[in-house]
Amino acid sequence: MDSFWSVLFSTDFAFSVLRVTTPILFAALGALISNKAGIVNIGMEGTMLVGALTGVIVSAYTGSAWIGLLGAVMSGITLSAILAYFTLKIKTHIILGGIAINMFASGGTVFILYLVSGDKGTSTSLQSKVLPNLHIPLLQDIPLIGPILSGHNVLTYVSLLAVAGVYYMLKRTPLGLQIRSVGENPQAAQSVGISVGKIQFIALLLSGFFAALGGAFMSMGYLSLFSRDMTAGRGWIAIAAEALGGGSTIGTFLASLIFGATNAMANALQILKIPSELIATFPYVATVVGLLVYAIVESKRKKRKKGI
Amino acid sequence: MKRSVLAFVLVAVMLISACSGGGKNTGPVNETPGNSGSKSEKLKVVLLIQGTLGDKSFFDAANSGLEQVASSLQAETKVIEMGLDSTKWEPTFNTVAGQDWDVIIAGGSQITELLNATAEKHPDKKFINYDTDIPEVAPNVYAISYAVNEVSFLAGATAALTSVSDLPNANPDKKIGFLGGMDIPAINAFLIGYIEGAQYAVPDIKVAVSYAGNFNDPGKGKELSLLQYNSGVDVIFNVAGGTGLGVFDAAKEKKRYAIGVDSDQGTMIEGTDKDKANLIITSAVKKIDQAIVHSVRGIKEGTLELGKLDVVGLKQDGVGIARNDIFNSVVSENIKARLVEIEKKLIDGEIKVSNAMGMQTSEVDKIRNSVKP
């Protein structure tokens, strides 16, 4: 049991939690913004995948990781614009649109990868670039906290800043107010002169932007390559994290961290003599427990309200 | 008006997709030149693959075998890519078996049953199953299984010897690692061979074992590898498909060694990332191409005995570790000499390697736990 705690209370483990959380957090923030505007974007997984591939290809051809990142972001926004056109303009069902995006991404990325590199599995024949890791001066010298917080990929820091950014945007800016009002009551929003379609369009573009950042992190930060279906369900976990977070920015952040931590824990505990099948269930058990706690708290709160 | 346009477009799309689907599957088959009229002496060999070419591994290796068959045996050959849709495999098998091919080649556990069933319906044709573990074989099928436990034994010996050596990226800890895709017999066949090989070379070696639970998540592969490297492991053998690619990223980050699987993964990466490739000291390779050439030659010369499952190991040159430029430049001379010696003993049957196929789960557990660090 000693080794159990020594695994969980090591700086390496805390460091890996942030790393595992990053892609989930990006996509969860994207899901949050579109949900706030009243549209459920389930195309996160596909958008991440397209972002991951575009980042690799663009960086390989331009020789710059930053231009690659820009390309990834642009591809995510473009894909979301297509989704927005179909769902907002010609009124396709949003869920069907999201499914289409995911299926297109799974097959389409392999097709494009084949056109570009001649391979159908991985991008190892492309000389793609990787975004740098940042060692923060001063911070990295602090014992305990330094090794946990310093030395991450630049996108990990961006994801943490994005939490603050999204929080501020939703709470304090006119756009955030419009997004929230459109999501809560589109008729009321329209009656005060807000263009519902336009706001939802912007919200979808933003969700594509964040999903693509998550994808770019996968292929240009976390790893240095693209491989088919490499997001492996992280887009879906992100949607779950947003739901678990109860639709608030802080909640989404915490839920993403919980998912990240349980995943990192499932990885870390494999080293110990615990059956790997049992460990693999951790993230899912944590989800169920999380939802249970949330439901209990919520129903108690409602009861109390009624009581008063 | 709008509706009729939409309906028209839909019908057009369906028609086009129906045509293209058909074209892809039957088109190439219909093109096959020569029929019963032209009785040429050329052996006609067709390869069916349940996927597409370009995977840099399994199917490409089979295709390269077929190309060698075409050039060295002057056979007439054709590859048919059946795609991933399993409902299209059976019709394609039936169509191809009904044509005038002499030898029909396919491989993989997923199509073994279909291949045997087709073979039974067409007793005049000869079939080759180039990779299966299922011992039931139709009388006109020649099935091949690879002794991955033997090549993993060599990979384990390489890892263990590297771990205790004074190579620049090895550490003093006597620990090596294994990353499997799933905890299943096909993967554990590699693992058990790897453990036995490592223990043969360095008796008190420890082996850290992780399973990713999937074959397409390199992120998880990297995460698990980083943990192993951080715990003092200095060589990891990956048997995890796409997930295993994460091992190489982790190896580069931590400056430790890795071992590839199935195809020569070091050479594959060498072109784009030399630093990373130089850490992949070797790969445990299935020589699918050689197996195909060998068995087609056997059919041509009438020496091949059909209706059985042959296990090809180091002795038959069906498997081997990649002795590429990286291996030659990175691995020290005395390790190379030890490996040659061990390989010779394996070939002569002096060393017997256990096989996890057909082993009880509890036995695998026991072996795994006995070497856990």
XYZ file of C-alpha atoms in Angstrom:
681
model
C 0.000 0.000 0.000
C 2.974 2.302 0.583
C 3.854 2.162 -3.071
C 0.238 2.959 -3.930
C 0.467 6.305 -2.166
C 3.987 6.952 -3.312
C 2.748 6.637 -6.895
C -0.149 9.010 -6.331
C 1.771 11.586 -4.308
C 4.689 11.960 -6.635
C 5.376 15.090 -8.645
C 5.521 12.953 -11.784
C 1.943 11.912 -11.228
C 0.687 15.461 -10.605
C 2.571 16.562 -13.697
C 0.949 13.840 -15.794
C -2.533 14.822 -14.570
C -2.175 18.238 -16.170
C -0.804 16.687 -19.349
C -3.610 14.130 -19.638
C -6.213 16.784 -18.819
C -5.160 19.286 -21.506
C -6.887 17.792 -24.592
C -10.016 16.972 -22.582
C -10.112 20.477 -21.116
C -9.839 22.207 -24.484
C -12.665 20.173 -25.989
C -14.766 20.522 -22.841
C -14.481 24.316 -23.026
C -15.577 24.127 -26.660
C -18.548 21.959 -25.714
C -19.374 24.392 -22.906
C -19.576 27.430 -25.184
C -21.812 25.748 -27.767
C -24.006 24.277 -25.029
C -24.365 27.704 -23.461
C -25.715 28.940 -26.780
C -28.228 26.111 -26.810
C -26.586 23.827 -29.369
C -25.165 20.452 -28.499
C -22.050 20.025 -30.593
C -21.254 16.321 -30.489
C -18.726 16.716 -33.290
C -15.899 17.449 -30.840
C -14.149 14.126 -31.433
C -14.107 14.634 -35.197
C -13.068 18.264 -34.973
C -10.162 17.307 -32.708
C -9.070 14.645 -35.156
C -9.129 17.038 -38.115
C -7.249 19.630 -36.089
C -4.633 17.034 -35.143
C -4.060 16.005 -38.757
C -4.052 19.545 -40.162
C -1.512 20.644 -37.570
C 0.824 17.828 -38.558
C 0.487 18.396 -42.303
C 0.784 22.188 -42.212
C 3.740 22.101 -39.844
C 5.446 19.491 -42.008
C 5.104 21.617 -45.133
C 5.847 25.016 -43.631
C 8.465 23.787 -41.192
C 6.891 25.824 -38.417
C 4.955 24.413 -35.502
C 3.204 27.757 -34.995
C 1.894 27.937 -38.551
C 0.852 24.317 -38.071
C -1.089 25.320 -34.988
C -2.717 28.152 -36.927
C -3.656 25.680 -39.658
C -5.132 23.312 -37.076
C -7.218 26.085 -35.562
C -8.387 27.255 -38.980
C -9.414 23.704 -39.911
C -11.402 23.369 -36.689
C -13.172 26.667 -37.305
C -13.865 25.751 -40.935
C -15.304 22.384 -39.982
C -17.519 24.022 -37.384
C -18.601 26.628 -39.934
C -19.725 23.798 -42.216
C -21.593 22.208 -39.305
C -23.130 25.590 -38.462
C -24.193 26.134 -42.066
C -25.957 22.781 -42.157
C -27.634 23.040 -38.784
C -28.414 26.752 -38.538
C -28.960 27.660 -42.177
C -30.556 24.588 -43.735
C -31.802 23.153 -40.452
C -30.202 19.716 -40.377
C -30.618 18.109 -36.980
C -27.601 19.101 -34.873
C -27.022 15.567 -33.608
C -26.992 14.194 -37.152
C -24.635 16.982 -38.153
C -22.324 16.086 -35.290
C -22.401 12.398 -36.197
C -21.581 13.314 -39.797
C -18.608 15.393 -38.651
C -17.283 12.499 -36.552
C -17.664 9.928 -39.307
C -16.211 12.247 -41.900
C -13.239 12.973 -39.678
C -12.513 9.328 -38.909
C -12.439 8.290 -42.566
C -11.490 11.616 -44.119
C -8.336 12.085 -42.065
C -7.063 8.690 -43.183
C -7.880 9.565 -46.790
C -6.094 12.919 -46.622
C -3.184 11.359 -44.761
C -2.893 8.839 -47.587
C -3.000 11.567 -50.252
C -0.313 13.568 -48.493
C 2.030 10.901 -47.173
C 1.080 7.645 -48.872
C 0.403 6.012 -45.524
C -2.908 5.014 -44.057
C -1.908 4.449 -40.482
C 0.444 7.116 -39.185
C 2.183 10.289 -40.276
C 5.679 9.078 -39.413
C 6.874 9.796 -42.953
C 6.042 13.494 -42.535
C 8.583 15.688 -40.811
C 6.079 17.460 -38.613
C 7.048 19.896 -35.890
C 6.281 19.946 -32.203
C 5.239 22.926 -30.092
C 7.808 23.742 -27.409
C 7.683 22.955 -23.711
C 7.954 25.957 -21.450
C 10.181 26.099 -18.426
C 8.948 29.024 -16.406
C 11.778 30.863 -14.655
C 11.363 31.364 -10.897
C 8.389 28.978 -10.792
C 10.515 25.992 -11.754
C 12.853 26.613 -8.823
C 10.117 26.321 -6.213
C 10.307 22.856 -4.672
C 7.306 20.556 -5.164
C 5.213 23.065 -7.151
C 7.953 23.831 -9.654
C 8.322 20.320 -11.088
C 4.520 20.016 -11.296
C 3.708 23.317 -12.945
C 6.805 24.046 -14.987
C 8.005 22.267 -18.100
C 4.630 21.631 -19.679
C 3.797 22.058 -23.310
C 2.854 25.603 -24.229
C -0.683 24.434 -25.069
C -1.177 23.126 -21.531
C -0.664 26.668 -20.262
C -2.924 27.975 -22.997
C -5.635 25.563 -21.826
C -5.380 26.876 -18.270
C -5.478 30.474 -19.482
C -8.431 29.527 -21.682
C -10.404 28.527 -18.582
C -9.995 32.063 -17.245
C -10.666 33.502 -20.691
C -13.869 31.540 -21.221
C -15.022 32.333 -17.696
C -14.511 36.048 -18.279
C -16.030 35.900 -21.758
C -19.203 34.170 -20.611
C -19.663 36.248 -17.446
C -18.426 39.709 -18.289
C -18.557 40.400 -22.017
C -21.564 41.363 -24.160
C -20.908 38.320 -26.351
C -21.033 36.044 -23.305
C -24.275 37.581 -22.175
C -25.747 37.149 -25.631
C -24.579 33.514 -25.818
C -26.141 32.747 -22.453
C -29.407 34.486 -23.205
C -29.711 32.761 -26.586
C -29.145 29.437 -24.875
C -31.613 30.040 -22.089
C -34.431 31.586 -24.052
C -33.968 32.225 -27.769
C -37.369 33.906 -28.154
C -36.646 36.393 -25.396
C -33.212 37.058 -26.841
C -34.687 37.668 -30.254
C -37.290 40.021 -28.835
C -34.554 42.341 -27.578
C -32.884 42.380 -30.961
C -30.213 39.659 -30.615
C -29.658 37.684 -33.801
C -29.995 34.129 -32.487
C -28.524 32.526 -35.595
C -25.495 34.778 -35.553
C -24.725 34.159 -31.888
C -25.113 30.392 -32.277
C -22.866 30.538 -35.331
C -20.173 32.331 -33.333
C -20.572 29.855 -30.462
C -20.104 26.909 -32.818
C -16.998 28.484 -34.356
C -15.567 28.979 -30.868
C -16.286 25.360 -29.963
C -14.493 24.267 -33.140
C -11.594 26.542 -32.243
C -11.127 24.919 -28.847
C -11.623 21.375 -30.108
C -8.951 21.962 -32.757
C -6.558 23.248 -30.080
C -7.139 19.995 -28.212
C -6.445 18.048 -31.389
C -3.312 20.049 -32.129
C -2.062 19.315 -28.616
C -2.515 15.585 -29.282
C -0.420 15.530 -32.454
C 2.002 18.418 -31.862
C 2.568 18.541 -28.142
C 1.620 15.338 -26.426
C 2.933 13.312 -29.354
C 4.885 14.192 -32.450
C 2.742 12.361 -34.971
C -0.753 11.760 -36.232
C -2.201 8.254 -36.240
C -5.668 7.176 -37.255
C -8.371 7.807 -34.658
C -5.686 9.000 -32.264
C -8.068 11.110 -30.182
C -9.478 7.780 -28.960
C -12.668 9.065 -27.363
C -11.286 12.198 -25.703
C -13.869 14.356 -27.504
C -16.631 12.271 -25.976
C -15.062 12.384 -22.531
C -14.942 16.161 -22.929
C -18.676 16.301 -23.611
C -19.208 14.176 -20.517
C -16.928 16.479 -18.525
C -18.944 19.492 -19.595
C -22.146 17.754 -18.504
C -20.588 16.677 -15.213
C -19.438 20.244 -14.668
C -23.059 21.337 -14.651
C -22.569 23.824 -17.474
C -20.302 26.183 -15.554
C -16.767 27.089 -16.552
C -15.260 26.228 -13.196
C -17.313 23.029 -13.007
C -16.155 22.023 -16.469
C -12.564 22.689 -15.490
C -12.857 20.624 -12.320
C -14.665 17.785 -14.097
C -11.952 17.727 -16.780
C -9.345 17.574 -14.038
C -11.188 14.660 -12.414
C -11.243 12.791 -15.720
C -7.596 13.636 -16.286
C -6.643 12.553 -12.777
C -8.510 9.247 -12.905
C -7.037 8.466 -16.320
C -3.559 9.322 -15.119
C -4.206 7.197 -12.044
C -5.322 4.253 -14.178
C -2.037 4.556 -16.048
C 0.127 4.994 -12.988
C -1.355 2.099 -11.030
C -0.509 -0.387 -13.777
C 2.992 -0.432 -12.363
C 1.691 -1.926 -9.122
C 0.435 -5.452 -8.649
C -3.214 -4.601 -9.185
C -5.070 -6.344 -12.033
C -5.062 -4.046 -15.059
C -8.725 -4.798 -15.801
C -9.729 -3.383 -12.434
C -7.588 -0.300 -12.925
C -9.038 0.324 -16.367
C -12.472 0.781 -14.811
C -11.337 3.682 -12.573
C -12.218 6.566 -14.901
C -15.687 5.156 -15.457
C -16.341 4.411 -11.812
C -15.253 7.959 -11.046
C -17.762 9.262 -13.595
C -20.609 7.318 -12.051
C -19.644 8.426 -8.552
C -19.314 12.018 -9.738
C -22.737 11.988 -11.351
C -24.210 10.385 -8.241
C -22.772 13.033 -5.943
C -23.931 15.734 -8.319
C -27.454 14.287 -8.444
C -27.670 13.993 -4.641
C -26.464 17.543 -4.077
C -28.788 18.857 -6.741
C -31.892 17.073 -5.444
C -31.136 18.176 -1.870
C -30.807 21.757 -3.024
C -34.128 21.538 -4.830
C -35.818 20.033 -1.786
C -34.473 22.793 0.407
C -35.777 25.390 -2.014
C -39.194 23.790 -1.936
C -39.099 23.610 1.852
C -38.589 27.348 2.106
C -39.654 21.754 -56.567
C -36.949 21.758 -53.925
C -37.962 18.298 -52.824
C -37.720 16.779 -56.257
C -34.257 18.261 -56.691
C -33.234 16.779 -53.368
C -34.704 13.416 -54.313
C -32.869 13.512 -57.608
C -29.581 14.329 -55.928
C -30.100 11.537 -53.417
C -30.806 8.991 -56.126
C -27.799 10.183 -58.082
C -25.565 9.868 -55.034
C -26.840 6.373 -54.323
C -26.287 5.312 -57.897
C -22.777 6.668 -57.960
C -21.865 5.094 -54.667
C -23.386 1.787 -55.718
C -21.390 1.850 -58.941
C -18.166 2.844 -57.271
C -18.617 0.198 -54.591
C -19.154 -2.466 -57.181
C -16.299 -1.197 -59.285
C -13.917 -1.370 -56.407
C -14.705 -4.932 -55.536
C -15.530 -6.733 -58.690
C -13.912 -4.444 -61.242
C -10.384 -5.676 -60.812
C -11.581 -9.258 -60.719
C -13.342 -8.968 -64.044
C -10.270 -7.486 -65.633
C -8.226 -10.587 -65.016
C -6.761 -11.507 -68.340
C -6.521 -15.028 -69.632
C -9.178 -17.673 -69.096
C -9.573 -21.377 -69.680
C -8.852 -20.726 -73.393
C -5.238 -19.717 -72.936
C -3.528 -22.580 -71.173
C -0.339 -20.859 -70.113
C 2.178 -22.510 -67.835
C 2.200 -19.448 -65.587
C 0.969 -19.957 -62.074
C -1.876 -17.582 -61.320
C -1.793 -16.197 -57.812
C -4.227 -13.774 -56.231
C -3.950 -12.023 -52.875
C -7.083 -10.898 -51.043
C -6.665 -8.390 -48.264
C -9.377 -7.427 -45.821
C -8.458 -3.761 -45.746
C -6.327 -1.537 -47.895
C -2.676 -1.408 -48.803
C -0.477 1.255 -47.274
C -0.572 0.122 -43.645
C 3.233 -0.192 -43.625
C 2.874 -3.488 -41.856
C 0.676 -6.526 -42.243
C -0.890 -6.037 -45.690
C 2.078 -4.287 -47.242
C 4.281 -7.173 -46.152
C 1.913 -9.645 -47.817
C 1.907 -7.525 -50.952
C 5.679 -7.408 -51.029
C 5.648 -11.207 -50.793
C 3.319 -11.341 -53.763
C 5.582 -9.025 -55.757
C 8.487 -11.350 -55.058
C 6.329 -14.276 -56.174
C 5.668 -12.439 -59.442
C 9.332 -11.723 -60.089
C 11.060 -14.844 -58.812
C 8.472 -17.461 -59.788
C 7.256 -15.712 -62.956
C 3.716 -16.005 -61.698
C 0.793 -13.902 -62.781
C -0.382 -12.019 -59.716
C -3.092 -9.688 -58.558
C -4.016 -7.950 -55.302
C -7.614 -7.266 -54.419
C -8.303 -4.770 -51.647
C -11.590 -5.860 -50.125
C -11.911 -2.894 -47.791
C -12.872 -2.876 -44.145
C -16.529 -3.766 -44.694
C -16.665 -7.415 -43.658
C -19.964 -8.038 -45.469
C -18.132 -7.653 -48.783
C -15.512 -10.265 -48.035
C -17.583 -13.368 -48.594
C -18.912 -12.383 -52.041
C -15.408 -11.413 -53.121
C -14.011 -14.739 -51.913
C -16.703 -16.613 -53.826
C -16.182 -14.629 -57.010
C -12.426 -15.069 -56.916
C -12.659 -18.768 -56.090
C -14.951 -19.206 -59.097
C -12.328 -17.798 -61.452
C -9.268 -19.550 -62.814
C -6.728 -18.672 -60.130
C -4.429 -21.481 -59.057
C -3.516 -20.106 -55.678
C -5.605 -17.820 -53.498
C -3.840 -16.096 -50.635
C -5.332 -14.316 -47.636
C -4.401 -13.979 -43.992
C -5.472 -12.929 -40.544
C -7.670 -14.437 -37.873
C -10.787 -12.531 -38.990
C -10.903 -14.219 -42.392
C -9.678 -17.681 -41.412
C -13.154 -19.134 -41.068
C -14.292 -17.635 -44.361
C -11.168 -18.860 -46.112
C -11.670 -22.425 -44.906
C -15.343 -22.388 -45.885
C -14.529 -21.103 -49.376
C -11.755 -23.653 -49.736
C -14.124 -26.510 -48.902
C -16.495 -25.333 -51.625
C -13.667 -25.180 -54.171
C -11.563 -28.299 -53.629
C -9.775 -27.818 -56.989
C -8.135 -24.588 -55.840
C -5.208 -24.174 -53.477
C -5.352 -21.652 -50.669
C -2.741 -20.075 -48.416
C -3.602 -18.487 -45.078
C -0.496 -16.455 -44.276
C -1.294 -15.631 -40.656
C -3.595 -17.519 -38.330
C -3.516 -19.357 -35.032
C -6.561 -21.503 -35.600
C -5.495 -25.145 -36.008
C -8.574 -26.233 -38.010
C -7.513 -26.154 -41.639
C -9.410 -27.282 -44.766
C -7.644 -30.034 -46.782
C -6.658 -27.671 -49.611
C -5.427 -24.858 -47.371
C -1.902 -24.265 -46.197
C -1.952 -22.167 -43.028
C 0.974 -20.381 -41.446
C 1.452 -19.321 -37.860
C 4.463 -17.352 -36.673
C 6.430 -18.351 -33.631
C 6.239 -14.904 -32.088
C 7.298 -16.397 -28.784
C 10.676 -17.291 -30.311
C 11.348 -13.869 -31.780
C 10.099 -12.247 -28.561
C 12.597 -14.443 -26.692
C 15.339 -12.811 -28.750
C 13.801 -9.370 -28.231
C 13.717 -10.033 -24.474
C 17.337 -11.111 -24.500
C 18.251 -7.973 -26.458
C 16.363 -5.784 -23.994
C 17.847 -7.420 -20.914
C 21.401 -7.356 -22.252
C 20.968 -3.719 -23.254
C 19.591 -2.839 -19.828
C 22.639 -4.213 -18.001
C 25.113 -2.927 -20.583
C 26.988 0.356 -20.495
C 25.236 1.752 -23.557
C 24.792 5.546 -23.266
C 21.033 5.483 -22.586
C 20.898 2.452 -20.307
C 20.680 2.914 -16.541
C 22.011 0.716 -13.715
C 18.518 -0.602 -12.847
C 17.955 -4.150 -14.032
C 14.507 -3.333 -15.350
C 12.927 -3.621 -18.767
C 9.363 -2.942 -19.899
C 6.588 -4.326 -22.074
C 3.600 -2.433 -23.462
C 0.773 -4.617 -24.751
C -2.373 -3.522 -26.560
C -4.649 -5.840 -24.630
C -4.372 -8.614 -22.089
C -5.194 -11.347 -24.623
C -3.432 -14.580 -25.639
C -2.181 -13.183 -28.962
C -0.357 -10.369 -27.135
C 0.730 -12.513 -24.193
C 2.412 -14.887 -26.634
C 4.882 -12.040 -27.206
C 5.062 -11.237 -23.511
C 5.883 -14.724 -22.256
C 8.599 -15.174 -24.865
C 9.970 -11.743 -23.977
C 10.092 -12.517 -20.253
C 11.730 -15.911 -20.777
C 14.302 -14.450 -23.142
C 15.123 -11.648 -20.748
C 15.508 -14.080 -17.850
C 17.645 -16.406 -19.922
C 20.079 -13.597 -20.690
C 19.958 -11.881 -17.294
C 18.405 -14.161 -14.650
C 17.477 -11.489 -12.095
C 15.929 -9.025 -14.560
C 12.599 -7.364 -13.723
C 9.933 -6.745 -16.351
C 7.312 -3.998 -15.960
C 4.153 -4.868 -17.895
C 1.414 -2.449 -18.971
C -1.640 -2.914 -21.149
C -3.227 0.075 -22.868
C -6.570 -1.645 -23.460
C -6.682 -0.527 -27.100
C -4.631 -0.337 -30.275
C -5.278 3.228 -31.456
C -4.315 5.579 -28.644
C -0.663 6.623 -28.946
C -1.291 9.242 -26.233
C -2.013 6.520 -23.724
C 0.906 4.515 -25.053
C 3.213 7.431 -24.359
C 1.769 8.019 -20.913
C 2.253 4.374 -19.878
C 5.776 4.318 -21.329
C 6.797 7.510 -19.528
C 5.701 5.899 -16.271
C 7.772 2.826 -17.014
C 10.828 4.863 -18.009
C 10.440 7.007 -14.885
C 10.385 3.882 -12.734
C 13.820 2.871 -13.973
C 12.980 0.891 -17.098
C 15.421 1.527 -19.923
C 14.080 -0.630 -22.780
C 10.407 -1.093 -23.716
C 9.084 -3.655 -26.175
C 5.779 -2.476 -27.702
C 3.175 -4.898 -29.041
C 0.284 -2.470 -29.318
C -0.275 -1.366 -32.920
C -0.951 2.384 -33.149
C -0.823 2.730 -29.370
C 2.764 1.502 -29.511
C 3.853 4.541 -31.528
C 3.591 6.507 -28.290
C 6.422 4.389 -26.859
C 8.855 5.851 -29.378
C 7.850 9.414 -28.480
C 8.368 8.622 -24.816
C 11.721 7.000 -25.593
C 12.859 10.151 -27.358
C 11.707 12.373 -24.525
C 13.375 10.294 -21.822
C 16.387 9.221 -23.933
C 15.767 5.534 -23.417
C 15.529 2.537 -25.737
C 12.551 0.863 -27.387
C 11.912 -2.252 -29.473
C 9.511 -2.327 -32.405
C 7.164 -5.048 -33.562
C 5.765 -6.752 -36.700
C 7.712 -4.647 -39.185
C 11.086 -2.924 -38.962
C 9.800 0.179 -37.185
C 13.209 1.753 -36.681
C 13.921 1.916 -40.400
C 10.382 3.179 -40.967
C 10.959 6.244 -38.778
C 14.608 6.779 -39.707
C 13.792 8.958 -42.711
C 12.033 11.658 -40.726
C 13.350 11.479 -37.185
C 16.847 10.115 -36.870
C 17.155 10.780 -33.143
C 14.026 8.817 -32.411
C 14.880 5.972 -34.788
C 18.312 5.561 -33.194
C 16.637 4.589 -29.922
C 14.659 1.761 -31.531
C 17.430 -0.791 -31.209
C 15.626 -3.548 -33.061
C 12.188 -4.890 -34.009
C 10.579 -8.307 -33.651
C 9.577 -8.968 -37.235
C 7.163 -11.456 -38.779
C 8.545 -12.291 -42.200
C 5.199 -12.528 -43.907
C 6.670 -11.872 -47.353
C 9.170 -14.706 -47.015
C 6.462 -17.071 -45.799
C 4.314 -16.315 -48.831
C 7.160 -16.738 -51.321
C 8.207 -19.963 -49.650
C 4.734 -21.497 -49.689
C 3.888 -20.455 -53.262
C 7.170 -21.959 -54.393
C 6.226 -25.128 -52.545
C 2.903 -25.265 -54.374
C 4.567 -24.674 -57.731
C 7.086 -27.434 -57.152
C 4.468 -29.709 -55.628
C 6.399 -30.095 -52.383
C 4.013 -28.260 -50.097
C 1.829 -30.368 -47.863
C -1.633 -28.827 -47.686
C -4.274 -29.192 -45.013
C -2.175 -28.235 -42.018
C -1.065 -25.337 -39.892
C 2.669 -24.784 -39.991
C 4.352 -22.838 -37.249
C 7.286 -20.989 -38.727
C 9.921 -19.844 -36.296
C 13.527 -18.771 -36.382
C 14.524 -22.086 -37.926
C 12.318 -21.564 -40.975
C 13.296 -17.871 -41.149
C 9.644 -16.979 -40.585
C 10.444 -14.526 -37.806
C 13.510 -12.625 -36.717
C 14.855 -9.525 -35.050
C 15.691 -6.635 -37.372
C 19.455 -6.369 -37.682
C 19.347 -2.999 -39.399
C 21.817 -0.095 -39.431
C 20.548 1.139 -36.069
C 21.039 -2.280 -34.469
C 24.490 -2.564 -35.984
C 25.663 0.852 -34.856
C 24.020 1.101 -31.425
C 24.236 -2.400 -29.979
C 27.659 -3.448 -28.718
C 29.631 -6.303 -30.249
C 29.424 -8.647 -27.261
C 25.625 -8.280 -27.102
C 25.458 -9.104 -30.806
C 27.605 -12.167 -30.201
C 25.377 -13.280 -27.308
C 22.289 -12.866 -29.488
C 23.768 -14.923 -32.305
C 24.572 -17.632 -29.783
C 21.046 -17.561 -28.290
C 19.469 -17.571 -31.733
C 21.514 -20.627 -32.654
C 20.327 -22.435 -29.542
C 16.726 -21.560 -30.366
C 17.129 -22.844 -33.908
C 18.758 -26.060 -32.723
C 15.953 -26.565 -30.243
C 18.318 -26.385 -27.278
C 16.115 -23.659 -25.806
C 12.381 -24.258 -25.713
C 10.168 -21.203 -25.378
C 6.758 -21.473 -23.710
C 3.750 -20.391 -25.715
C 1.013 -18.303 -24.092
C -1.439 -19.530 -26.724
C -3.443 -22.160 -24.939
C -1.900 -21.304 -21.588
C -4.158 -20.826 -18.559
C -4.657 -17.205 -17.513
C -3.411 -18.086 -14.063
C -0.149 -19.387 -15.503
C 0.386 -16.162 -17.441
C -0.373 -14.232 -14.264
C 2.156 -16.263 -12.337
C 4.907 -15.593 -14.843
C 3.981 -11.914 -15.033
C 3.979 -11.481 -11.277
C 7.249 -13.344 -10.837
C 9.133 -10.642 -12.725
C 7.194 -7.585 -11.594
C 9.533 -4.961 -10.221
